[in-house]
Short mmCIF file of C-alpha atoms in Angstrom, two decimals:
data_model
loop_
_atom_site.label_atom_id
_atom_site.label_comp_id
_atom_site.label_asym_id
_atom_site.label_seq_id
_atom_site.Cartn_x
_atom_site.Cartn_y
_atom_site.Cartn_z
CA MET Q 1 92.68 190.99 299.76
CA SER Q 2 92.40 194.38 301.02
CA VAL Q 3 95.38 195.38 302.99
CA LEU Q 4 94.37 196.41 306.85
CA MET Q 5 96.00 199.68 308.52
CA ALA Q 6 96.63 198.94 312.33
CA PRO Q 7 96.56 201.19 315.21
CA VAL Q 8 99.53 202.30 317.47
CA LYS Q 9 99.10 202.43 320.89
CA ASN Q 10 102.08 203.44 323.24
CA GLY Q 11 104.58 202.91 320.50
CA GLN Q 12 103.25 199.23 319.73
CA ILE Q 13 100.71 197.89 316.97
CA VAL Q 14 97.20 196.95 318.50
CA GLU Q 15 95.72 194.34 316.92
CA THR Q 16 92.66 194.59 316.23
CA ASP Q 17 89.34 192.14 316.01
CA SER Q 18 89.18 191.92 312.52
CA GLN Q 19 92.59 191.47 312.10
CA ALA Q 20 92.88 189.05 315.02
CA SER Q 21 90.18 186.98 313.19
CA LEU Q 22 91.64 186.98 309.61
CA LYS Q 23 94.98 185.37 311.74
CA LYS Q 24 92.87 182.95 313.23
CA ALA Q 25 91.57 181.92 309.65
CA THR Q 26 94.91 181.92 308.18
CA SER Q 27 96.72 179.50 311.08
CA SER Q 28 93.76 177.39 311.01
CA SER Q 29 93.73 176.66 306.79
CA LYS Q 30 97.57 176.02 307.56
CA ASN Q 31 96.86 173.28 309.83
CA GLY Q 32 94.61 171.87 307.76
CA MET Q 33 95.40 168.82 305.34
CA ASP Q 34 94.13 170.18 301.73
CA LYS Q 35 95.07 168.87 298.45
CA ASP Q 36 97.97 170.53 297.87
CA ALA Q 37 99.67 168.64 301.18
CA PHE Q 38 97.91 165.45 299.66
CA LEU Q 39 99.60 166.00 296.44
CA GLN Q 40 103.16 166.84 297.77
CA LEU Q 41 103.17 163.67 299.84
CA LEU Q 42 102.19 161.52 296.69
CA VAL Q 43 105.05 163.34 295.15
CA ALA Q 44 107.36 162.78 298.01
CA GLN Q 45 106.32 159.04 298.03
CA MET Q 46 107.07 158.60 294.10
CA GLN Q 47 110.57 160.42 294.43
CA TYR Q 48 111.70 158.49 297.68
CA GLN Q 49 110.24 154.95 296.79
CA ASP Q 50 112.58 151.89 297.42
CA PRO Q 51 114.42 151.36 293.49
CA LEU Q 52 114.45 147.45 294.41
CA GLU Q 53 110.59 147.22 295.22
CA PRO Q 54 108.66 150.04 293.36
CA THR Q 55 105.01 150.91 293.80
CA SER Q 56 102.77 149.55 291.68
CA ASN Q 57 100.73 151.11 289.21
CA THR Q 58 97.84 149.65 290.47
CA GLU Q 59 98.25 151.59 294.14
CA TYR Q 60 99.58 155.51 292.23
CA ILE Q 61 95.81 154.87 291.00
CA SER Q 62 94.01 154.53 293.68
CA GLN Q 63 96.59 157.07 295.60
CA TYR Q 64 95.35 159.35 292.60
CA ALA Q 65 91.85 158.42 292.95
CA GLN Q 66 91.52 159.48 296.28
CA PHE Q 67 93.54 162.68 295.57
CA SER Q 68 90.32 163.45 293.47
CA GLN Q 69 88.03 162.55 295.96
CA VAL Q 70 89.88 164.97 298.54
CA GLU Q 71 89.80 167.76 295.76
CA GLN Q 72 86.04 167.25 294.93
CA MET Q 73 85.48 167.16 298.71
CA GLN Q 74 87.39 170.49 299.20
CA ASN Q 75 85.64 172.06 296.64
CA MET Q 76 82.46 171.40 297.50
CA ALA Q 77 83.19 172.87 300.57
CA SER Q 78 84.10 175.60 299.29
CA THR Q 79 81.21 176.16 297.20
CA SER Q 80 78.95 175.87 300.50
CA GLU Q 81 81.02 178.15 301.84
CA LEU Q 82 80.61 180.72 299.54
CA ALA Q 83 76.76 180.12 299.51
CA ARG Q 84 76.50 180.32 303.23
CA ALA Q 85 78.30 183.82 303.35
CA THR Q 86 76.62 185.37 300.28
CA SER Q 87 73.06 184.39 302.07
CA LEU Q 88 74.35 186.81 305.01
CA VAL Q 89 74.88 189.93 302.68
CA GLY Q 90 72.75 192.85 304.47
CA LYS Q 91 72.10 190.46 307.43
CA GLU Q 92 72.94 191.60 311.39
CA VAL Q 93 75.47 189.39 312.56
CA TYR Q 94 77.58 188.75 315.82
CA ILE Q 95 81.01 187.95 315.08
CA LYS Q 96 83.07 185.94 317.54
CA THR Q 97 86.14 188.22 318.44
CA THR Q 98 89.23 188.73 321.07
CA ASP Q 99 90.21 191.93 322.20
CA SER Q 100 94.21 192.96 322.99
CA LYS Q 101 94.23 191.32 325.95
CA GLY Q 102 93.02 187.98 324.72
CA ASP Q 103 89.70 188.37 326.11
CA PRO Q 104 86.41 186.31 324.11
CA GLN Q 105 83.98 189.65 322.71
CA LEU Q 106 81.35 190.35 319.98
CA LYS Q 107 81.29 192.23 317.26
CA TYR Q 108 78.13 193.44 316.11
CA GLY Q 109 77.14 195.02 312.39
CA LYS Q 110 75.51 194.33 309.39
CA VAL Q 111 77.61 192.41 306.41
CA ASP Q 112 77.98 194.67 303.57
CA TYR Q 113 79.88 192.62 301.26
CA VAL Q 114 81.61 189.16 301.00
CA VAL Q 115 85.06 188.39 299.89
CA PHE Q 116 86.62 185.04 298.76
CA GLU Q 117 89.85 183.95 298.56
CA ASN Q 118 91.61 180.86 298.71
CA ASN Q 119 88.78 179.09 299.05
CA LYS Q 120 87.95 181.01 302.27
CA ALA Q 121 84.81 183.13 303.19
CA TYR Q 122 85.09 186.69 304.56
CA LEU Q 123 82.14 188.93 306.00
CA ALA Q 124 82.88 192.47 305.19
CA ILE Q 125 81.44 194.65 308.52
CA ASP Q 126 82.15 198.24 308.49
CA GLU Q 127 84.54 197.83 305.86
CA SER Q 128 86.50 195.27 308.25
CA LEU Q 129 87.07 191.42 307.40
CA TYR Q 130 85.90 188.56 309.66
CA ALA Q 131 86.15 184.88 308.88
CA LEU Q 132 83.01 183.11 308.21
CA GLU Q 133 83.90 180.46 311.18
CA ASP Q 134 83.92 183.57 313.54
CA LEU Q 135 80.30 183.75 313.14
CA ASP Q 136 78.45 183.84 316.32
CA THR Q 137 74.48 184.47 315.65
CA VAL Q 138 72.46 185.83 313.09
CA VAL Q 139 70.23 188.61 314.07
CA ASP Q 140 66.76 189.65 313.10
CA LEU Q 141 66.66 193.28 312.91
CA ASP Q 142 63.37 193.59 314.50
CA TYR Q 143 64.04 191.12 317.40
CA LYS Q 144 67.28 193.27 318.11
CA ASN Q 145 65.39 196.74 318.27
CA ALA Q 146 62.65 195.20 320.57
CA PHE Q 147 65.33 193.64 322.85
CA ASP Q 148 67.18 196.81 323.50
CA LYS Q 149 63.97 198.72 323.58
CA ALA Q 150 63.06 196.43 326.36
CA TYR Q 151 66.58 196.58 327.97
CA ASN Q 152 66.99 200.14 328.15
CA PHE Q 153 63.00 200.59 329.42
CA THR Q 154 64.21 198.08 332.00
CA VAL Q 155 67.49 199.78 333.02
CA ALA Q 156 65.74 203.19 333.22
CA LEU Q 157 63.02 201.59 335.48
CA ASN Q 158 65.77 200.21 337.83
CA LYS Q 159 67.32 203.88 338.51
CA LEU Q 160 64.18 204.96 340.17
CA PRO Q 161 63.82 204.57 343.82
CA VAL Q 162 61.46 202.32 345.83
CA VAL Q 163 57.80 203.35 345.47
CA GLY Q 164 57.41 204.97 348.68
CA GLY Q 165 60.40 207.41 348.05
CA ILE Q 166 58.99 209.17 344.43
CA ASP Q 167 58.56 212.23 344.64
CA LEU Q 168 57.78 215.14 341.99
CA SER Q 169 61.14 215.44 341.12
CA TYR Q 170 60.82 211.43 339.52
CA ALA Q 171 57.39 212.73 337.59
CA GLU Q 172 59.31 213.55 334.27
CA ASP Q 173 61.11 210.28 334.34
CA ILE Q 174 57.99 208.03 334.80
CA ASP Q 175 55.99 209.95 332.43
CA LYS Q 176 58.42 209.36 329.92
CA LEU Q 177 58.49 205.48 330.71
CA GLU Q 178 54.72 205.62 330.77
CA LYS Q 179 54.86 207.00 327.23
CA ILE Q 180 57.40 204.99 326.06
CA TYR Q 181 55.29 201.66 327.06
CA ASN Q 182 52.46 203.05 325.63
CA GLU Q 183 53.97 203.43 322.36
CA MET Q 184 55.21 199.87 322.18
CA THR Q 185 53.71 197.20 319.88
CA ASP Q 186 52.88 194.19 321.40
CA TYR Q 187 55.25 192.44 319.85
CA GLU Q 188 57.91 194.47 322.32
CA LYS Q 189 56.06 194.61 325.14
CA SER Q 190 56.37 190.72 325.30
CA PHE Q 191 60.17 191.61 325.88
CA LEU Q 192 59.34 193.10 329.08
CA THR Q 193 58.88 190.89 332.05
CA GLU Q 194 55.50 191.33 333.75
CA GLU Q 195 57.12 192.41 337.77
CA ASN Q 196 58.57 195.14 335.36
CA VAL Q 197 54.97 196.04 333.69
CA THR Q 198 53.44 196.25 337.43
CA LYS Q 199 56.18 198.34 338.60
CA LEU Q 200 55.73 200.68 336.35
CA LYS Q 201 51.81 200.46 337.18
CA LYS Q 202 52.78 201.39 340.84
CA TYR Q 203 54.87 203.99 340.25
CA ILE Q 204 52.16 205.99 337.87
CA GLU Q 205 49.69 205.66 340.34
CA LYS Q 206 52.31 206.76 343.11
CA LEU Q 207 52.85 209.82 340.86
CA LYS Q 208 49.48 210.60 340.67
CA GLU Q 209 49.00 210.32 344.26
CA VAL Q 210 52.03 212.55 344.91
CA ARG Q 211 50.47 215.07 342.54
CA GLU Q 212 47.06 215.09 344.37
CA ALA Q 213 48.87 216.01 347.36
CA ALA Q 214 50.71 218.92 345.66
CA GLY Q 215 47.43 220.11 343.80
CA GLU Q 216 49.15 219.67 340.75
CA ASN Q 217 45.79 217.83 339.14
CA ASP Q 218 43.19 220.74 340.60
CA ASN Q 219 45.80 223.25 338.22
CA GLU Q 220 45.27 221.08 335.24
CA GLY Q 221 41.65 221.33 335.79
CA ASP Q 222 41.54 224.92 335.67
CA GLY Q 223 43.63 225.09 332.82
CA GLU Q 224 40.77 222.03 330.89
CA ASP Q 225 37.94 225.32 331.04
CA GLU Q 226 40.38 227.12 328.95
CA LYS Q 227 40.76 224.85 326.12
CA GLU Q 228 38.17 224.70 323.00
CA PRO Q 229 35.57 222.37 324.68
CA GLY Q 230 34.95 224.49 327.47
CA GLY Q 231 35.11 227.50 325.26
CA THR Q 232 32.27 226.10 323.00
CA GLU Q 233 29.87 225.28 325.92
CA GLY Q 234 30.33 229.02 327.24
CA SER Q 235 29.36 230.13 323.75
CA GLU Q 236 26.42 228.36 323.62
CA GLY Q 237 25.23 229.54 327.28
CA THR Q 238 25.76 233.37 325.98
CA GLY Q 239 23.93 232.61 322.61
CA GLY Q 240 20.45 231.78 324.81
CA THR Q 241 20.88 234.54 326.55
CA GLU Q 242 20.80 236.85 323.63
CA ASN Q 243 17.64 234.68 322.08
CA SER Q 244 15.57 235.31 325.59
#
């Protein structure tokens, strides 16, 4: 396994979330009963048995059969863990970690590759390794993007004042929210609550009233006469005069 560097802050080593995950995985593996521990117990039993009442060959065979079963079960578990970890390569995931204070938090990222060592699988995210057992959630990227867009939209919407307090200084923010909403797919819009959609419509209507009161719509109408559709109508009128 690759060596991980630890950051130092105020003269003390700060344990990263990756190192905390690896430390936890190593500790849990040592606390478990694996085939090596089973074999050590069997050897100790043979070494310290009563010479006057030695263990029978039948019992040794039975214990050896149990050892073989433990080994096969462990191999099956390792194969299953490796297959599970390999299937996560390229997926977006959340990993359960802890910060320097021991508080739980989630690490988000894409699984770049998998390292398998000592019958345990480790997920590589941003060049840091995390134990597979710390996996919290596997996330579909389209789902996450839609969720994040809806979340950011809601935060921006909630920053606006009450509808009655809207003036032209909020026009740019409301226009931006309206554009974002109109460009959302139906799937992305499904992440918005009906309450927020209704609130956006009220802001749009209120801004329209404010602009009309300020005379902005009249100015926009004058500008439209100078656009191509208006110019085309003028040319036709001129042509009619010449023909007459």
